[in-house]
PDB file of C-alpha atoms in Angstrom:
ATOM      1  CA  ASP T   1     101.318 108.027 111.388  1.00 63.00           C
ATOM      2  CA  ALA T   2     100.979 105.772 114.422  1.00 83.00           C
ATOM      3  CA  GLY T   3      97.791 103.739 114.758  1.00 94.00           C
ATOM      4  CA  VAL T   4      96.016 102.843 117.958  1.00 97.00           C
ATOM      5  CA  ILE T   5      98.539 101.631 120.516  1.00 97.00           C
ATOM      6  CA  GLN T   6      97.739  99.093 123.189  1.00 98.00           C
ATOM      7  CA  SER T   7      99.794  97.701 126.025  1.00 97.00           C
ATOM      8  CA  PRO T   8     100.633  95.167 127.118  1.00 97.00           C
ATOM      9  CA  ARG T   9     100.207  92.896 124.130  1.00 96.00           C
ATOM     10  CA  HIS T  10     100.019  89.835 126.345  1.00 96.00           C
ATOM     11  CA  GLU T  11      99.115  89.565 130.006  1.00 97.00           C
ATOM     12  CA  VAL T  12      99.093  86.441 132.152  1.00 97.00           C
ATOM     13  CA  THR T  13      97.842  86.823 135.710  1.00 97.00           C
ATOM     14  CA  GLU T  14      96.415  84.816 138.522  1.00 97.00           C
ATOM     15  CA  MET T  15      92.803  84.851 139.569  1.00 97.00           C
ATOM     16  CA  GLY T  16      92.109  87.659 142.043  1.00 97.00           C
ATOM     17  CA  GLN T  17      94.808  89.993 140.751  1.00 97.00           C
ATOM     18  CA  GLU T  18      94.151  93.449 139.353  1.00 97.00           C
ATOM     19  CA  VAL T  19      94.717  93.887 135.633  1.00 98.00           C
ATOM     20  CA  THR T  20      95.103  97.192 133.801  1.00 98.00           C
ATOM     21  CA  LEU T  21      95.004  97.450 130.044  1.00 98.00           C
ATOM     22  CA  ARG T  22      96.140 100.610 128.322  1.00 98.00           C
ATOM     23  CA  CYS T  23      95.244 102.342 125.081  1.00 98.00           C
ATOM     24  CA  LYS T  24      96.475 105.359 123.204  1.00 98.00           C
ATOM     25  CA  PRO T  25      94.063 106.399 120.426  1.00 98.00           C
ATOM     26  CA  ILE T  26      95.058 107.905 117.130  1.00 97.00           C
ATOM     27  CA  SER T  27      95.943 111.559 117.665  1.00 96.00           C
ATOM     28  CA  GLY T  28      92.984 113.822 116.957  1.00 95.00           C
ATOM     29  CA  HIS T  29      90.374 111.081 117.331  1.00 95.00           C
ATOM     30  CA  ASP T  30      87.424 112.059 119.535  1.00 93.00           C
ATOM     31  CA  TYR T  31      85.922 108.625 120.138  1.00 94.00           C
ATOM     32  CA  LEU T  32      87.519 105.662 121.929  1.00 96.00           C
ATOM     33  CA  PHE T  33      86.054 102.184 122.146  1.00 96.00           C
ATOM     34  CA  TRP T  34      86.897  99.092 124.203  1.00 97.00           C
ATOM     35  CA  TYR T  35      85.894  95.712 122.759  1.00 96.00           C
ATOM     36  CA  ARG T  36      86.338  92.174 123.992  1.00 97.00           C
ATOM     37  CA  GLN T  37      86.697  89.080 121.822  1.00 96.00           C
ATOM     38  CA  THR T  38      85.928  85.577 123.101  1.00 94.00           C
ATOM     39  CA  MET T  39      85.143  82.348 121.331  1.00 90.00           C
ATOM     40  CA  MET T  40      81.710  82.169 122.908  1.00 90.00           C
ATOM     41  CA  ARG T  41      80.533  85.746 122.380  1.00 90.00           C
ATOM     42  CA  GLY T  42      82.653  86.958 119.480  1.00 92.00           C
ATOM     43  CA  LEU T  43      83.536  90.668 119.364  1.00 94.00           C
ATOM     44  CA  GLU T  44      81.448  92.829 121.658  1.00 93.00           C
ATOM     45  CA  LEU T  45      81.595  96.478 122.665  1.00 93.00           C
ATOM     46  CA  LEU T  46      82.266  97.106 126.362  1.00 95.00           C
ATOM     47  CA  ILE T  47      82.270 100.888 126.604  1.00 95.00           C
ATOM     48  CA  TYR T  48      82.975 103.967 124.538  1.00 95.00           C
ATOM     49  CA  PHE T  49      84.031 107.523 125.210  1.00 95.00           C
ATOM     50  CA  ASN T  50      83.495 110.763 123.350  1.00 93.00           C
ATOM     51  CA  ASN T  51      85.819 113.637 124.213  1.00 94.00           C
ATOM     52  CA  ASN T  52      87.005 111.645 127.254  1.00 95.00           C
ATOM     53  CA  VAL T  53      83.466 111.226 128.625  1.00 95.00           C
ATOM     54  CA  PRO T  54      81.957 107.711 128.917  1.00 94.00           C
ATOM     55  CA  ILE T  55      78.873 107.587 126.724  1.00 92.00           C
ATOM     56  CA  ASP T  56      77.688 103.976 126.772  1.00 89.00           C
ATOM     57  CA  ASP T  57      78.962 101.420 129.283  1.00 92.00           C
ATOM     58  CA  SER T  58      76.081  98.977 128.898  1.00 90.00           C
ATOM     59  CA  GLY T  59      78.457  96.343 127.600  1.00 91.00           C
ATOM     60  CA  MET T  60      80.648  96.321 130.717  1.00 94.00           C
ATOM     61  CA  PRO T  61      79.995  92.837 132.120  1.00 88.00           C
ATOM     62  CA  GLU T  62      80.024  93.622 135.820  1.00 86.00           C
ATOM     63  CA  ASP T  63      81.324  95.902 138.504  1.00 91.00           C
ATOM     64  CA  ARG T  64      84.732  94.301 138.433  1.00 96.00           C
ATOM     65  CA  PHE T  65      85.328  96.139 135.166  1.00 97.00           C
ATOM     66  CA  SER T  66      86.015  99.851 135.030  1.00 97.00           C
ATOM     67  CA  ALA T  67      87.313 102.172 132.335  1.00 98.00           C
ATOM     68  CA  LYS T  68      88.731 105.671 132.471  1.00 97.00           C
ATOM     69  CA  MET T  69      89.918 108.237 129.992  1.00 98.00           C
ATOM     70  CA  PRO T  70      91.803 110.975 131.936  1.00 97.00           C
ATOM     71  CA  ASN T  71      92.834 112.766 128.734  1.00 96.00           C
ATOM     72  CA  ALA T  72      92.452 112.642 125.007  1.00 95.00           C
ATOM     73  CA  SER T  73      95.507 110.406 124.481  1.00 96.00           C
ATOM     74  CA  PHE T  74      95.097 107.735 127.115  1.00 97.00           C
ATOM     75  CA  SER T  75      92.525 105.267 128.386  1.00 98.00           C
ATOM     76  CA  THR T  76      92.614 102.329 130.775  1.00 98.00           C
ATOM     77  CA  LEU T  77      90.431  99.280 131.239  1.00 98.00           C
ATOM     78  CA  LYS T  78      90.790  97.757 134.688  1.00 98.00           C
ATOM     79  CA  ILE T  79      89.598  94.406 135.982  1.00 97.00           C
ATOM     80  CA  GLN T  80      89.622  93.959 139.734  1.00 97.00           C
ATOM     81  CA  PRO T  81      89.586  91.184 140.837  1.00 96.00           C
ATOM     82  CA  SER T  82      90.246  89.183 137.684  1.00 97.00           C
ATOM     83  CA  GLU T  83      88.641  85.796 137.062  1.00 97.00           C
ATOM     84  CA  PRO T  84      89.479  83.020 134.564  1.00 97.00           C
ATOM     85  CA  ARG T  85      86.354  83.835 132.535  1.00 95.00           C
ATOM     86  CA  ASP T  86      87.835  87.282 131.814  1.00 97.00           C
ATOM     87  CA  SER T  87      90.407  85.599 129.591  1.00 97.00           C
ATOM     88  CA  ALA T  88      89.966  87.145 126.128  1.00 97.00           C
ATOM     89  CA  VAL T  89      91.496  89.497 123.640  1.00 97.00           C
ATOM     90  CA  TYR T  90      90.700  93.126 124.463  1.00 98.00           C
ATOM     91  CA  PHE T  91      90.731  95.628 121.622  1.00 97.00           C
ATOM     92  CA  CYS T  92      90.757  99.377 121.716  1.00 97.00           C
ATOM     93  CA  ALA T  93      89.543 101.380 118.721  1.00 96.00           C
ATOM     94  CA  SER T  94      89.193 105.049 117.898  1.00 95.00           C
ATOM     95  CA  ARG T  95      87.552 107.289 115.339  1.00 93.00           C
ATOM     96  CA  VAL T  96      87.308 110.946 114.529  1.00 92.00           C
ATOM     97  CA  GLN T  97      84.196 113.112 114.769  1.00 87.00           C
ATOM     98  CA  GLY T  98      82.490 113.245 111.391  1.00 83.00           C
ATOM     99  CA  SER T  99      83.598 109.818 110.208  1.00 85.00           C
ATOM    100  CA  TYR T 100      82.122 106.552 111.393  1.00 85.00           C
ATOM    101  CA  GLU T 101      85.105 104.450 110.452  1.00 89.00           C
ATOM    102  CA  GLN T 102      86.796 102.847 113.463  1.00 92.00           C
ATOM    103  CA  TYR T 103      90.477 101.901 113.625  1.00 93.00           C
ATOM    104  CA  PHE T 104      91.533  99.055 115.890  1.00 95.00           C
ATOM    105  CA  GLY T 105      94.643  98.511 117.941  1.00 96.00           C
ATOM    106  CA  PRO T 106      96.562  95.241 117.954  1.00 95.00           C
ATOM    107  CA  GLY T 107      94.736  93.966 121.043  1.00 96.00           C
ATOM    108  CA  THR T 108      95.805  92.667 124.451  1.00 97.00           C
ATOM    109  CA  ARG T 109      95.564  88.914 124.966  1.00 96.00           C
ATOM    110  CA  LEU T 110      94.640  88.395 128.622  1.00 98.00           C
ATOM    111  CA  THR T 111      94.932  85.018 130.304  1.00 97.00           C
ATOM    112  CA  VAL T 112      93.717  84.634 133.884  1.00 98.00           C
ATOM    113  CA  THR T 113      94.755  81.401 135.535  1.00 97.00           C
TER     114      THR T 113
ATOM    115  CA  GLY L   1      69.906  96.445 118.488  1.00 84.00           C
ATOM    116  CA  ILE L   2      71.046  95.723 114.975  1.00 90.00           C
ATOM    117  CA  GLN L   3      71.668  92.098 113.987  1.00 94.00           C
ATOM    118  CA  VAL L   4      74.591  91.185 111.725  1.00 96.00           C
ATOM    119  CA  GLU L   5      74.805  87.788 110.091  1.00 97.00           C
ATOM    120  CA  GLN L   6      77.654  86.516 107.964  1.00 98.00           C
ATOM    121  CA  SER L   7      77.825  83.604 105.551  1.00 97.00           C
ATOM    122  CA  PRO L   8      79.300  81.169 104.975  1.00 97.00           C
ATOM    123  CA  PRO L   9      80.713  80.419 108.445  1.00 96.00           C
ATOM    124  CA  ASP L  10      83.788  78.868 106.866  1.00 96.00           C
ATOM    125  CA  LEU L  11      85.285  78.542 103.416  1.00 96.00           C
ATOM    126  CA  ILE L  12      88.129  76.467 102.029  1.00 97.00           C
ATOM    127  CA  LEU L  13      89.733  77.495  98.755  1.00 95.00           C
ATOM    128  CA  GLN L  14      92.558  76.477  96.520  1.00 97.00           C
ATOM    129  CA  GLU L  15      95.026  79.241  95.828  1.00 97.00           C
ATOM    130  CA  GLY L  16      93.918  81.259  92.800  1.00 97.00           C
ATOM    131  CA  ALA L  17      90.196  80.736  93.340  1.00 98.00           C
ATOM    132  CA  ASN L  18      87.673  83.514  93.771  1.00 97.00           C
ATOM    133  CA  SER L  19      85.176  83.860  96.609  1.00 96.00           C
ATOM    134  CA  THR L  20      82.286  85.956  97.843  1.00 98.00           C
ATOM    135  CA  LEU L  21      81.476  86.568 101.501  1.00 98.00           C
ATOM    136  CA  ARG L  22      78.118  87.904 102.521  1.00 98.00           C
ATOM    137  CA  CYS L  23      76.945  90.116 105.364  1.00 98.00           C
ATOM    138  CA  ASN L  24      73.259  90.720 106.128  1.00 98.00           C
ATOM    139  CA  PHE L  25      72.154  93.377 108.586  1.00 96.00           C
ATOM    140  CA  SER L  26      68.799  94.013 110.089  1.00 94.00           C
ATOM    141  CA  ASP L  27      68.512  97.811 110.061  1.00 91.00           C
ATOM    142  CA  SER L  28      69.630 100.919 108.269  1.00 90.00           C
ATOM    143  CA  VAL L  29      73.330 101.713 108.811  1.00 90.00           C
ATOM    144  CA  ASN L  30      75.611 104.678 108.739  1.00 87.00           C
ATOM    145  CA  ASN L  31      78.683 102.494 109.051  1.00 91.00           C
ATOM    146  CA  LEU L  32      79.554  99.152 107.535  1.00 95.00           C
ATOM    147  CA  GLN L  33      83.145  97.898 107.812  1.00 96.00           C
ATOM    148  CA  TRP L  34      84.933  94.769 106.682  1.00 97.00           C
ATOM    149  CA  PHE L  35      87.907  93.521 108.692  1.00 96.00           C
ATOM    150  CA  HIS L  36      90.445  90.752 108.247  1.00 97.00           C
ATOM    151  CA  GLN L  37      91.727  89.186 111.431  1.00 95.00           C
ATOM    152  CA  ASN L  38      95.078  87.673 110.624  1.00 88.00           C
ATOM    153  CA  PRO L  39      96.605  84.626 112.341  1.00 84.00           C
ATOM    154  CA  TRP L  40      98.290  86.950 114.854  1.00 85.00           C
ATOM    155  CA  GLY L  41      94.897  88.254 115.922  1.00 89.00           C
ATOM    156  CA  GLN L  42      95.208  91.743 114.490  1.00 89.00           C
ATOM    157  CA  LEU L  43      92.083  93.341 113.012  1.00 92.00           C
ATOM    158  CA  ILE L  44      92.954  94.884 109.712  1.00 92.00           C
ATOM    159  CA  ASN L  45      90.581  97.470 108.206  1.00 93.00           C
ATOM    160  CA  LEU L  46      89.641  96.359 104.685  1.00 96.00           C
ATOM    161  CA  PHE L  47      86.783  98.621 103.759  1.00 96.00           C
ATOM    162  CA  TYR L  48      84.576 101.325 105.158  1.00 95.00           C
ATOM    163  CA  ILE L  49      81.555 100.951 102.951  1.00 96.00           C
ATOM    164  CA  PRO L  50      78.094 101.974 104.221  1.00 94.00           C
ATOM    165  CA  SER L  51      76.950 102.033 100.593  1.00 95.00           C
ATOM    166  CA  GLY L  52      78.249 101.605  97.071  1.00 97.00           C
ATOM    167  CA  THR L  53      81.286  99.745  95.779  1.00 98.00           C
ATOM    168  CA  LYS L  54      84.985 100.026  96.515  1.00 97.00           C
ATOM    169  CA  GLN L  55      88.006  98.137  95.244  1.00 97.00           C
ATOM    170  CA  ASN L  56      91.467  97.672  96.690  1.00 96.00           C
ATOM    171  CA  GLY L  57      93.680  95.367  94.673  1.00 97.00           C
ATOM    172  CA  ARG L  58      92.287  91.849  94.645  1.00 97.00           C
ATOM    173  CA  LEU L  59      89.580  92.782  97.122  1.00 98.00           C
ATOM    174  CA  SER L  60      86.365  94.628  96.444  1.00 98.00           C
ATOM    175  CA  ALA L  61      83.196  95.247  98.440  1.00 98.00           C
ATOM    176  CA  THR L  62      79.669  96.253  97.626  1.00 98.00           C
ATOM    177  CA  THR L  63      76.972  97.363 100.034  1.00 97.00           C
ATOM    178  CA  VAL L  64      73.336  97.612  98.963  1.00 97.00           C
ATOM    179  CA  ALA L  65      71.991  99.583 101.858  1.00 94.00           C
ATOM    180  CA  THR L  66      68.353  99.490 100.720  1.00 94.00           C
ATOM    181  CA  GLU L  67      68.454  95.687 100.735  1.00 96.00           C
ATOM    182  CA  ARG L  68      70.582  95.494 103.855  1.00 96.00           C
ATOM    183  CA  TYR L  69      73.478  93.404 102.738  1.00 97.00           C
ATOM    184  CA  SER L  70      77.128  93.724 101.853  1.00 98.00           C
ATOM    185  CA  LEU L  71      79.413  91.487  99.831  1.00 98.00           C
ATOM    186  CA  LEU L  72      83.174  91.080 100.020  1.00 98.00           C
ATOM    187  CA  TYR L  73      84.847  89.690  96.892  1.00 98.00           C
ATOM    188  CA  ILE L  74      88.300  88.118  96.991  1.00 97.00           C
ATOM    189  CA  SER L  75      89.781  87.346  93.610  1.00 97.00           C
ATOM    190  CA  SER L  76      92.808  85.170  92.873  1.00 97.00           C
ATOM    191  CA  SER L  77      93.068  84.143  96.519  1.00 97.00           C
ATOM    192  CA  GLN L  78      96.466  83.660  98.147  1.00 97.00           C
ATOM    193  CA  THR L  79      97.491  81.740 101.246  1.00 95.00           C
ATOM    194  CA  THR L  80      98.048  85.044 103.028  1.00 94.00           C
ATOM    195  CA  ASP L  81      94.293  85.764 102.671  1.00 95.00           C
ATOM    196  CA  SER L  82      93.611  83.022 105.260  1.00 94.00           C
ATOM    197  CA  GLY L  83      92.072  84.208 108.490  1.00 94.00           C
ATOM    198  CA  VAL L  84      88.723  85.390 109.747  1.00 96.00           C
ATOM    199  CA  TYR L  85      86.729  88.054 107.939  1.00 97.00           C
ATOM    200  CA  PHE L  86      84.386  90.160 109.981  1.00 97.00           C
ATOM    201  CA  CYS L  87      81.598  92.439 108.945  1.00 97.00           C
ATOM    202  CA  ALA L  88      80.535  95.119 111.422  1.00 96.00           C
ATOM    203  CA  ALA L  89      77.653  97.550 111.240  1.00 94.00           C
ATOM    204  CA  GLN L  90      76.497 100.595 113.120  1.00 91.00           C
ATOM    205  CA  ASN L  91      72.795 101.434 113.307  1.00 86.00           C
ATOM    206  CA  ALA L  92      71.903 104.742 111.733  1.00 80.00           C
ATOM    207  CA  GLY L  93      69.504 105.624 114.511  1.00 71.00           C
ATOM    208  CA  GLY L  94      68.136 104.504 117.822  1.00 58.00           C
ATOM    209  CA  THR L  95      70.065 104.231 121.060  1.00 55.00           C
ATOM    210  CA  SER L  96      73.053 102.351 119.713  1.00 52.00           C
ATOM    211  CA  TYR L  97      74.768 105.408 118.256  1.00 59.00           C
ATOM    212  CA  GLY L  98      78.471 104.848 118.165  1.00 68.00           C
ATOM    213  CA  LYS L  99      78.234 101.091 118.616  1.00 80.00           C
ATOM    214  CA  LEU L 100      79.688  98.720 116.001  1.00 89.00           C
ATOM    215  CA  THR L 101      78.015  95.314 116.060  1.00 92.00           C
ATOM    216  CA  PHE L 102      80.104  92.507 114.653  1.00 94.00           C
ATOM    217  CA  GLY L 103      78.998  89.415 112.801  1.00 96.00           C
ATOM    218  CA  GLN L 104      80.345  86.034 113.837  1.00 95.00           C
ATOM    219  CA  GLY L 105      82.880  85.988 111.036  1.00 96.00           C
ATOM    220  CA  THR L 106      83.780  83.789 108.076  1.00 97.00           C
ATOM    221  CA  ILE L 107      86.843  81.599 108.539  1.00 96.00           C
ATOM    222  CA  LEU L 108      88.740  81.468 105.241  1.00 96.00           C
ATOM    223  CA  THR L 109      91.440  78.891 104.594  1.00 96.00           C
ATOM    224  CA  VAL L 110      93.420  79.083 101.373  1.00 96.00           C
ATOM    225  CA  HIS L 111      95.521  76.053 100.481  1.00 96.00           C
ATOM    226  CA  PRO L 112      98.581  76.280  98.235  1.00 94.00           C
TER     227      PRO L 112
END
């Protein structure tokens, strides 16, 4: 049974470029979460979806960040334009309705130069 | 929102030693998870334990929800146990439904 899948695993880009991170949740899971991990702030929730609908985006740092979930098996987190301070590891997680346990993907390590 | 505090911030052990990691949380929870972040950065689920005690091999965890803390026990530590251990909690009520709040982690180093 495949876990949460994220791509790419590593991304290096120049300041000002658009970055798109991708996530495929575990099949059958109703909730999808995007987290960011930095040395300064630790692991923090950016946004989460329930049944493809964004529920809480209060953790999205600014308008340069946007997230979509066009269907139950795919979500994107986009940064446009990217800045060096966006460098971090971005995790996607999912869980199923009725259980609070979240399962995390391997993460995408983003470096903006 | 809920506050999650872990202790100690770092721990150095000799292989074979036992250890206890602590997680305090500020409010009632419906989710409490322990994770191990390995040297490759992956977050590995260790336990889903909003209350009670669970064991998995050399690891066990206990959450005393009424006193708002959880403990992770590692027995007979091995070098492969090295990494960062995170506790994360979800508030049982309020406006933070669905949100896992992470502690700052405990960095464990096990020497051979």
